[in-house]
């Protein structure tokens, strides 16, 4: 017999209340773990005990010192149901954490090896998130979003917040009497919007310490708080008592994909959303176009001049100049730029959140093909994104395009260390290859080539090629407002396509029908 096998363990609780008895809290209770069950017994009356089978019950964290224990009903239907549940009040947060750790250990003893936990839930010891994201990056990420000042920065982006508010309230029919899951709820503002639109219940899932602030904010809005439950934890790990009719989230990072939260959004879809349920946002598009910006190029190149000093306090710095020069060009530039800097119409890459697989987001290989509208030096590739809220009543777009009202995402530009020269009508070919890494971001590999033009162009061939490798995790936040650049007399301004037009060339065959919809 295994000497390490768990036998029995007791916890003293403040109280418990059964879900069927509203507001009926018990006197102090002892929770007792046994080899195959979890027993809640009143100190004053051991006969009136509540017992759960550890093999088919789940424990959900509702607050720092409050949890929910649910027992699955024994039926053969595919739709999961629960026969009963109790809310547990702990005396303090420390005892709550200890109880949850004990529950994990005892349940692990009971669950048969190789079987799956409900809703394909992974135990905390084998979290899918932890497997693909390095611990130091996750710690910094959740610390950042656990601070109110960063939540305020996003909430004060009125293009962002106003677009979400309009998308939700204009599509009340999608939310009224529906169960909603807010993925990465942050301050809980989107959960409150969903409740305003008439949601039956909203589960606000947030892994950072912002969950505690969200509870405080939501409780300060009593007309809505009764229909919102904040659950602290990762969507890859938490368990919910029911399926969702609609998911709402703000998973977009710089270039849409930075921070890799889109993967969590897809995982939440697979775990919690009912078949044919709605997702807000519904699709996302990354737009790309070559640009010319001599001022930006000189600004970046000049940063490395420091390393050209041959007598810096008697030290020759020039051996590191080449490395420094390439290093500065490995940083994508995040700022707002004048759309007249674009030298060709944009193309787009579509991600349909309702059908994309998580693995699809690990790597993107996007072929690039443009026709230059002017003769100039091409300094790199400009990128921005937009997302569609595919409501039943209103189809609303949120765009970060140059020339549109500026958002906290701005736009992103990949600047090449070696510009290429093009003439009007000349074809620009290339590839944008983006590979996810464990620091919650992507390595960008950009190649641009200018094809032969004029007489004999039909014979093909490449005149010049430039390549750059950039780390989306380490951008250069320039944050300047768009500047007015004088145009030469023969230069024609590029007509930026508005999201309302939706006539944007896409390299994705799937989802192209979505682009024909209008706002």
Coordinates of C-alpha atoms in Angstrom, one line a residue:
X1 CA 0.0 0.0 0.0
X2 CA 1.3 3.5 -0.9
X3 CA 2.3 5.2 2.3
X4 CA 1.9 8.6 0.7
X5 CA -1.8 8.0 -0.2
X6 CA -4.1 10.7 1.3
X7 CA -6.4 9.5 4.1
X8 CA -8.4 12.4 5.6
X9 CA -8.1 16.2 5.9
X10 CA -10.3 18.8 7.7
X11 CA -10.9 22.5 7.1
X12 CA -12.9 24.8 9.3
X13 CA -15.2 27.1 7.2
X14 CA -17.0 30.3 8.1
X15 CA -20.3 29.0 6.5
X16 CA -21.9 27.3 3.5
X17 CA -25.2 28.0 1.8
X18 CA -27.0 25.7 -0.7
X19 CA -27.9 27.3 -4.0
X20 CA -31.5 26.3 -3.7
X21 CA -31.9 28.2 -0.4
X22 CA -31.3 31.9 -1.3
X23 CA -29.4 33.8 1.4
X24 CA -29.5 30.9 3.8
X25 CA -26.1 30.8 5.4
X26 CA -25.1 28.1 7.9
X27 CA -23.2 28.3 11.2
X28 CA -19.5 27.3 11.1
X29 CA -18.8 24.1 9.1
X30 CA -16.1 21.5 8.9
X31 CA -15.1 20.5 5.4
X32 CA -13.6 17.0 5.5
X33 CA -11.8 15.4 2.6
X34 CA -12.0 11.6 2.4
X35 CA -10.5 9.2 -0.1
X36 CA -13.5 9.4 -2.4
X37 CA -15.7 12.2 -1.1
X38 CA -15.9 15.8 0.3
X39 CA -18.1 16.1 3.3
X40 CA -19.4 19.4 4.7
X41 CA -20.6 18.8 8.3
X42 CA -22.1 21.2 10.8
X43 CA -20.2 21.2 14.1
X44 CA -23.5 21.3 16.0
X45 CA -25.2 18.6 13.9
X46 CA -23.1 15.9 12.3
X47 CA -26.2 14.1 10.9
X48 CA -27.2 17.1 8.7
X49 CA -24.1 16.8 6.4
X50 CA -23.7 17.6 2.7
X51 CA -21.5 15.2 0.8
X52 CA -20.0 15.4 -2.7
X53 CA -18.4 12.7 -4.8
X54 CA -14.9 13.9 -5.6
X55 CA -14.9 12.2 -9.0
X56 CA -17.8 14.3 -10.4
X57 CA -17.7 17.6 -8.5
X58 CA -16.0 20.9 -9.4
X59 CA -14.8 23.8 -7.3
X60 CA -14.9 27.4 -8.7
X61 CA -13.4 30.5 -7.1
X62 CA -15.9 33.3 -6.9
X63 CA -13.8 35.7 -4.8
X64 CA -10.8 35.9 -2.5
X65 CA -12.7 34.1 0.3
X66 CA -15.7 32.6 -1.5
X67 CA -16.0 29.5 -3.7
X68 CA -18.7 27.5 -5.4
X69 CA -18.8 23.6 -5.2
X70 CA -21.0 21.9 -7.9
X71 CA -21.9 18.3 -8.3
X72 CA -22.6 17.0 -11.8
X73 CA -25.9 15.2 -12.4
X74 CA -25.6 11.6 -13.5
X75 CA -27.2 11.5 -17.0
X76 CA -26.2 10.4 -20.4
X77 CA -26.9 13.6 -22.3
X78 CA -24.0 15.5 -23.9
X79 CA -25.2 18.8 -22.3
X80 CA -23.6 19.1 -18.9
X81 CA -25.9 19.7 -16.0
X82 CA -25.5 20.0 -12.2
X83 CA -27.6 18.3 -9.6
X84 CA -26.7 20.6 -6.7
X85 CA -24.2 23.2 -5.4
X86 CA -23.2 25.2 -2.4
X87 CA -21.4 28.4 -1.9
X88 CA -18.5 28.3 0.6
X89 CA -17.5 31.2 2.7
X90 CA -13.9 31.0 4.1
X91 CA -12.7 32.8 7.1
X92 CA -9.9 34.4 5.1
X93 CA -8.1 34.3 1.7
X94 CA -5.2 32.2 3.0
X95 CA -7.6 29.4 4.1
X96 CA -9.4 29.7 0.7
X97 CA -6.1 29.1 -1.1
X98 CA -5.2 26.1 1.1
X99 CA -8.6 24.6 0.6
X100 CA -8.3 24.9 -3.2
X101 CA -4.8 23.3 -3.1
X102 CA -6.2 20.4 -1.0
X103 CA -9.1 20.0 -3.4
X104 CA -6.7 19.6 -6.4
X105 CA -4.6 17.0 -4.5
X106 CA -7.6 15.0 -3.4
X107 CA -9.3 15.1 -6.8
X108 CA -6.1 14.0 -8.5
X109 CA -6.1 10.9 -6.3
X110 CA -9.6 10.1 -7.3
X111 CA -9.7 10.9 -11.0
X112 CA -8.7 7.9 -13.1
X113 CA -5.3 8.4 -14.9
X114 CA -5.7 9.6 -18.5
X115 CA -9.3 10.8 -18.1
X116 CA -10.2 14.4 -19.0
X117 CA -11.6 16.9 -16.6
X118 CA -14.9 18.6 -17.4
X119 CA -15.0 21.1 -20.3
X120 CA -11.6 19.7 -21.3
X121 CA -10.2 21.6 -18.3
X122 CA -6.5 21.2 -17.7
X123 CA -5.3 21.0 -14.1
X124 CA -3.1 23.8 -12.9
X125 CA -0.1 21.5 -13.0
X126 CA -0.5 20.9 -16.7
X127 CA -1.9 24.3 -17.9
X128 CA -1.8 24.8 -21.7
X129 CA -1.0 28.4 -21.0
X130 CA 2.0 27.5 -18.8
X131 CA 3.3 25.1 -21.4
X132 CA 3.6 27.7 -24.2
X133 CA 4.4 30.9 -22.3
X134 CA 7.5 31.4 -20.2
X135 CA 6.9 32.2 -16.5
X136 CA 8.7 35.5 -16.4
X137 CA 6.7 36.9 -19.4
X138 CA 3.4 35.8 -17.8
X139 CA 4.3 37.3 -14.5
X140 CA 5.1 40.7 -16.1
X141 CA 2.0 40.5 -18.3
X142 CA -0.4 39.9 -15.4
X143 CA 1.3 42.5 -13.2
X144 CA 0.9 45.1 -16.0
X145 CA -2.8 44.5 -16.5
X146 CA -3.4 44.2 -12.8
X147 CA -2.7 48.0 -12.4
X148 CA -5.5 50.5 -12.7
X149 CA -3.5 53.1 -14.5
X150 CA -3.1 50.7 -17.5
X151 CA -6.8 49.9 -17.4
X152 CA -7.5 53.6 -17.4
X153 CA -5.3 54.1 -20.5
X154 CA -7.4 51.5 -22.4
X155 CA -10.7 52.8 -21.1
X156 CA -9.8 56.4 -22.1
X157 CA -9.3 55.2 -25.6
X158 CA -12.7 56.4 -26.6
X159 CA -12.6 54.9 -30.1
X160 CA -12.0 51.5 -28.5
X161 CA -14.4 51.8 -25.6
X162 CA -17.1 53.6 -27.6
X163 CA -17.0 51.0 -30.4
X164 CA -17.5 48.2 -27.9
X165 CA -20.3 50.0 -26.2
X166 CA -22.1 50.7 -29.5
X167 CA -21.5 47.2 -30.7
X168 CA -23.1 45.7 -27.6
X169 CA -26.0 48.2 -27.1
X170 CA -26.9 48.2 -30.8
X171 CA -27.2 44.5 -30.7
X172 CA -29.3 44.0 -27.6
X173 CA -31.0 41.0 -29.2
X174 CA -27.7 39.1 -29.1
X175 CA -27.4 39.7 -25.3
X176 CA -30.9 39.9 -23.9
X177 CA -31.5 36.8 -21.7
X178 CA -28.2 35.3 -22.8
X179 CA -25.3 33.9 -20.9
X180 CA -22.1 35.9 -21.6
X181 CA -18.5 35.1 -20.9
X182 CA -16.1 38.1 -20.8
X183 CA -12.7 36.7 -21.7
X184 CA -9.9 38.6 -20.0
X185 CA -12.4 41.0 -18.3
X186 CA -9.9 43.5 -16.9
X187 CA -11.8 46.2 -15.1
X188 CA -15.1 44.5 -16.0
X189 CA -16.3 47.3 -18.2
X190 CA -17.4 45.0 -21.0
X191 CA -19.2 42.8 -18.6
X192 CA -21.1 45.9 -17.4
X193 CA -21.9 46.7 -21.0
X194 CA -23.3 43.2 -21.5
X195 CA -25.4 43.5 -18.4
X196 CA -26.7 46.8 -19.6
X197 CA -27.8 45.1 -22.8
X198 CA -29.9 42.7 -20.8
X199 CA -27.6 39.6 -20.4
X200 CA -29.1 36.9 -18.2
X201 CA -25.7 36.4 -16.5
X202 CA -22.1 37.4 -17.3
X203 CA -19.1 35.4 -16.2
X204 CA -16.1 37.8 -16.1
X205 CA -12.9 35.8 -16.3
X206 CA -9.8 37.6 -15.3
X207 CA -6.4 36.1 -14.4
X208 CA -4.6 39.2 -13.0
X209 CA -5.2 41.0 -9.7
X210 CA -7.5 43.4 -11.7
X211 CA -10.2 40.8 -10.9
X212 CA -10.4 42.2 -7.4
X213 CA -10.9 45.7 -8.7
X214 CA -13.5 44.4 -11.2
X215 CA -15.5 43.0 -8.3
X216 CA -15.3 46.4 -6.5
X217 CA -16.4 48.3 -9.6
X218 CA -19.2 45.9 -10.4
X219 CA -20.5 45.8 -6.8
X220 CA -20.7 49.6 -7.0
X221 CA -23.3 49.2 -9.8
X222 CA -26.0 47.2 -7.9
X223 CA -28.5 47.3 -10.7
X224 CA -26.1 45.2 -12.8
X225 CA -23.9 43.4 -10.3
X226 CA -26.5 40.7 -9.5
X227 CA -26.1 39.3 -13.0
X228 CA -22.3 39.4 -13.1
X229 CA -19.9 36.9 -11.5
X230 CA -16.1 37.6 -11.5
X231 CA -14.0 34.5 -11.7
X232 CA -10.3 35.0 -11.0
X233 CA -8.2 32.6 -13.2
X234 CA -7.0 31.8 -16.7
X235 CA -9.6 30.7 -19.3
X236 CA -7.4 27.8 -19.9
X237 CA -7.9 26.6 -16.4
X238 CA -11.1 27.9 -14.8
X239 CA -14.4 26.0 -14.9
X240 CA -17.8 27.6 -15.5
X241 CA -21.2 26.2 -14.3
X242 CA -22.8 26.7 -17.7
X243 CA -22.1 27.3 -21.4
X244 CA -22.1 30.7 -22.9
X245 CA -24.4 32.0 -25.7
X246 CA -21.9 34.8 -26.5
X247 CA -18.3 35.6 -25.8
X248 CA -17.0 39.2 -25.5
X249 CA -13.4 40.1 -25.2
X250 CA -10.8 42.7 -26.1
X251 CA -7.9 40.3 -27.1
X252 CA -6.2 42.5 -29.6
X253 CA -2.6 43.6 -29.2
X254 CA -0.3 45.6 -31.4
X255 CA -0.6 44.3 -34.9
X256 CA -3.7 42.4 -33.6
X257 CA -1.7 39.4 -32.5
X258 CA 0.8 40.7 -30.0
X259 CA 0.5 39.3 -26.4
X260 CA -1.0 36.1 -27.9
X261 CA -4.3 36.7 -26.1
X262 CA -6.2 35.7 -29.3
X263 CA -5.2 32.1 -28.5
X264 CA -7.0 32.4 -25.2
X265 CA -10.0 33.8 -26.9
X266 CA -10.1 30.8 -29.2
X267 CA -9.6 28.4 -26.3
X268 CA -12.5 30.1 -24.5
X269 CA -14.6 29.5 -27.6
X270 CA -13.9 25.8 -27.7
X271 CA -14.4 25.4 -23.9
X272 CA -17.4 27.6 -23.1
X273 CA -19.3 28.7 -26.2
X274 CA -22.5 26.8 -27.3
X275 CA -22.5 25.6 -31.0
X276 CA -23.2 28.6 -33.3
X277 CA -22.8 31.0 -30.4
X278 CA -21.7 34.5 -31.2
X279 CA -18.3 36.1 -30.6
X280 CA -17.6 39.9 -30.2
X281 CA -15.3 40.5 -32.0
X282 CA -16.1 38.1 -34.8
X283 CA -13.3 38.5 -37.3
X284 CA -10.0 40.4 -37.4
X285 CA -8.0 41.7 -40.4
X286 CA -4.3 42.7 -40.6
X287 CA -3.7 45.3 -43.3
X288 CA -0.3 45.8 -44.9
X289 CA 1.1 48.3 -47.4
X290 CA 4.7 49.5 -48.3
X291 CA 5.6 53.0 -47.2
X292 CA 8.2 55.6 -47.8
X293 CA 9.4 57.8 -44.8
X294 CA 12.8 59.2 -45.2
X295 CA 12.6 61.1 -41.9
X296 CA 11.8 57.9 -39.9
X297 CA 14.6 56.0 -41.6
X298 CA 17.2 58.7 -40.9
X299 CA 16.0 58.9 -37.3
X300 CA 16.5 55.2 -36.7
X301 CA 19.8 55.1 -38.5
X302 CA 21.2 58.0 -36.6
X303 CA 20.7 56.2 -33.3
X304 CA 23.6 54.0 -34.1
X305 CA 26.0 57.0 -34.7
X306 CA 27.0 56.8 -31.1
X307 CA 28.9 53.6 -31.9
X308 CA 30.9 55.2 -34.6
X309 CA 33.1 57.1 -32.1
X310 CA 36.7 56.0 -32.4
X311 CA 37.8 57.8 -29.2
X312 CA 35.1 57.5 -26.6
X313 CA 37.2 58.2 -23.4
X314 CA 40.0 56.5 -25.2
X315 CA 37.9 53.6 -26.4
X316 CA 37.1 52.7 -30.0
X317 CA 33.4 51.9 -30.2
X318 CA 33.2 51.2 -33.9
X319 CA 33.4 47.3 -33.6
X320 CA 29.8 47.4 -32.3
X321 CA 28.4 49.9 -34.8
X322 CA 27.1 47.3 -37.2
X323 CA 25.4 45.3 -34.5
X324 CA 23.8 48.4 -33.0
X325 CA 22.6 49.5 -36.4
X326 CA 20.9 46.2 -37.0
X327 CA 19.5 46.2 -33.5
X328 CA 17.7 49.5 -34.0
X329 CA 16.1 48.2 -37.2
X330 CA 14.9 45.0 -35.4
X331 CA 12.4 47.2 -33.5
X332 CA 9.0 47.6 -35.1
X333 CA 7.9 51.3 -34.9
X334 CA 4.6 52.0 -33.1
X335 CA 3.2 55.4 -33.9
X336 CA 0.5 57.2 -35.9
X337 CA 1.6 58.1 -39.4
X338 CA 0.2 60.1 -42.4
X339 CA -1.5 57.7 -44.8
X340 CA 0.0 59.7 -47.7
X341 CA 3.3 57.8 -46.9
X342 CA 1.8 54.6 -48.3
X343 CA 3.1 53.9 -51.8
X344 CA 0.5 51.2 -52.8
X345 CA -3.0 50.1 -51.8
X346 CA -3.2 47.8 -48.8
X347 CA -3.8 44.1 -48.8
X348 CA -5.2 42.1 -45.9
X349 CA -5.0 38.9 -44.0
X350 CA -8.2 37.7 -42.4
X351 CA -8.6 35.7 -39.1
X352 CA -12.1 34.4 -38.5
X353 CA -12.3 33.9 -34.7
X354 CA -15.4 31.7 -35.0
X355 CA -13.6 29.0 -37.0
X356 CA -9.8 29.5 -36.6
X357 CA -7.9 26.9 -34.6
X358 CA -5.5 27.8 -31.8
X359 CA -2.6 26.3 -33.8
X360 CA -3.4 28.6 -36.7
X361 CA -2.2 31.5 -34.6
X362 CA 1.3 30.0 -33.9
X363 CA 2.6 31.0 -37.3
X364 CA 1.5 33.3 -40.2
X365 CA 3.1 33.1 -43.6
X366 CA 1.6 36.0 -45.7
X367 CA 2.6 36.5 -49.3
X368 CA 2.9 40.2 -50.3
X369 CA 2.2 41.7 -53.7
X370 CA 1.8 45.4 -54.5
X371 CA 2.0 47.7 -57.4
X372 CA 3.8 51.0 -56.6
X373 CA 1.8 54.2 -57.5
X374 CA 4.9 56.4 -57.4
X375 CA 8.6 56.5 -57.8
X376 CA 10.3 56.6 -54.4
X377 CA 12.4 54.7 -51.9
X378 CA 10.4 52.0 -50.0
X379 CA 11.5 51.9 -46.4
X380 CA 9.4 49.0 -45.2
X381 CA 5.9 47.6 -44.5
X382 CA 3.2 49.5 -42.6
X383 CA 0.6 47.5 -40.8
X384 CA -2.7 48.1 -38.9
X385 CA -5.8 46.1 -38.1
X386 CA -9.5 46.2 -37.7
X387 CA -12.1 43.9 -36.1
X388 CA -15.7 43.2 -36.9
X389 CA -18.5 42.8 -34.3
X390 CA -20.9 40.7 -36.3
X391 CA -24.1 41.5 -34.5
X392 CA -27.6 40.4 -35.6
X393 CA -28.8 44.0 -35.9
X394 CA -25.7 46.0 -36.7
X395 CA -22.3 45.1 -38.1
X396 CA -19.8 47.4 -36.5
X397 CA -16.1 47.8 -37.3
X398 CA -13.3 49.0 -35.0
X399 CA -10.4 50.2 -37.0
X400 CA -6.8 51.3 -36.2
X401 CA -6.1 52.5 -39.8
X402 CA -3.8 55.5 -40.5
X403 CA -6.0 58.6 -41.1
X404 CA -8.7 57.3 -38.8
X405 CA -9.1 58.5 -35.2
X406 CA -6.0 57.4 -33.3
X407 CA -6.3 54.5 -30.8
X408 CA -3.9 53.3 -28.1
X409 CA -2.8 50.6 -30.6
X410 CA -1.6 53.3 -33.1
X411 CA -0.1 51.6 -36.2
X412 CA 3.0 49.5 -36.7
X413 CA 5.8 49.9 -39.2
X414 CA 8.6 47.4 -40.0
X415 CA 11.5 49.5 -41.2
X416 CA 14.1 47.8 -43.4
X417 CA 17.8 48.6 -42.9
X418 CA 18.2 48.6 -46.7
X419 CA 15.5 50.5 -48.6
X420 CA 14.5 49.5 -52.1
X421 CA 13.9 51.8 -55.1
X422 CA 10.7 51.6 -57.1
X423 CA 9.2 53.4 -60.1
X424 CA 5.4 54.0 -60.8
X425 CA 3.7 50.8 -61.8
X426 CA 6.6 48.6 -60.6
X427 CA 5.6 45.4 -58.8
X428 CA 6.7 44.9 -55.2
X429 CA 6.8 41.3 -54.0
X430 CA 7.6 39.8 -50.6
X431 CA 6.6 37.8 -47.6
X432 CA 5.7 38.5 -44.0
X433 CA 6.4 35.5 -41.9
X434 CA 5.4 35.8 -38.2
X435 CA 6.3 33.0 -35.7
X436 CA 5.0 33.0 -32.1
X437 CA 7.5 32.7 -29.2
X438 CA 7.2 32.1 -25.5
X439 CA 7.5 35.7 -24.5
X440 CA 3.9 36.2 -25.6
X441 CA 4.8 37.8 -28.9
X442 CA 6.1 37.1 -32.4
X443 CA 9.3 37.2 -34.4
X444 CA 8.6 39.0 -37.7
X445 CA 10.6 38.1 -40.8
X446 CA 10.0 40.6 -43.6
X447 CA 11.2 40.3 -47.2
X448 CA 10.5 42.9 -49.9
X449 CA 11.7 42.7 -53.5
X450 CA 11.3 45.1 -56.4
X451 CA 10.6 43.3 -59.7
X452 CA 12.0 44.3 -63.0
X453 CA 9.9 47.0 -64.8
X454 CA 9.6 48.7 -68.2
X455 CA 10.7 47.0 -71.5
X456 CA 11.6 43.4 -71.0
X457 CA 9.7 43.1 -67.7
X458 CA 7.8 40.2 -69.0
X459 CA 11.0 38.2 -68.8
X460 CA 10.8 38.4 -65.0
X461 CA 13.7 38.7 -62.6
X462 CA 14.3 40.6 -59.3
X463 CA 16.2 43.8 -59.2
X464 CA 16.8 44.2 -55.5
X465 CA 15.7 42.5 -52.3
X466 CA 15.8 43.6 -48.7
X467 CA 15.2 41.5 -45.6
X468 CA 14.6 42.3 -41.9
X469 CA 14.1 40.3 -38.7
X470 CA 12.1 42.1 -36.0
X471 CA 10.8 41.3 -32.5
X472 CA 7.2 42.4 -31.9
X473 CA 7.9 42.1 -28.2
X474 CA 10.4 45.0 -28.3
X475 CA 8.9 47.8 -30.4
X476 CA 10.1 51.4 -30.6
X477 CA 7.2 53.5 -29.2
X478 CA 7.5 56.6 -31.2
X479 CA 4.0 57.8 -30.5
X480 CA 4.3 60.9 -32.7
X481 CA 1.2 62.4 -34.3
X482 CA 0.9 62.2 -38.1
X483 CA 3.0 64.8 -39.8
X484 CA 2.2 66.6 -43.0
X485 CA 4.7 65.5 -45.6
X486 CA 5.0 67.6 -48.8
X487 CA 4.3 65.6 -51.9
X488 CA 6.1 65.9 -55.1
X489 CA 4.1 67.2 -58.1
X490 CA 4.0 63.8 -59.8
X491 CA 3.0 61.9 -56.6
X492 CA -0.6 60.9 -56.3
X493 CA -2.0 60.4 -52.8
X494 CA -2.9 56.8 -51.9
X495 CA -6.7 56.4 -51.4
X496 CA -7.0 54.5 -48.1
X497 CA -9.9 52.1 -48.3
X498 CA -12.4 52.7 -45.6
X499 CA -13.8 49.8 -43.6
X500 CA -17.2 50.6 -45.0
X501 CA -16.0 49.9 -48.5
X502 CA -14.6 46.5 -47.7
X503 CA -13.2 46.0 -51.1
X504 CA -9.8 44.9 -49.8
X505 CA -7.8 42.2 -51.5
X506 CA -7.3 39.3 -49.2
X507 CA -4.9 36.4 -49.4
X508 CA -7.4 34.2 -47.5
X509 CA -9.9 32.3 -49.6
X510 CA -11.8 31.5 -46.4
X511 CA -13.6 34.5 -45.0
X512 CA -13.6 36.5 -48.2
X513 CA -17.4 36.4 -48.2
X514 CA -17.3 38.2 -44.9
X515 CA -15.5 41.2 -46.5
X516 CA -18.5 41.8 -48.7
X517 CA -20.6 42.9 -45.7
X518 CA -21.1 46.5 -45.1
X519 CA -21.6 48.4 -41.9

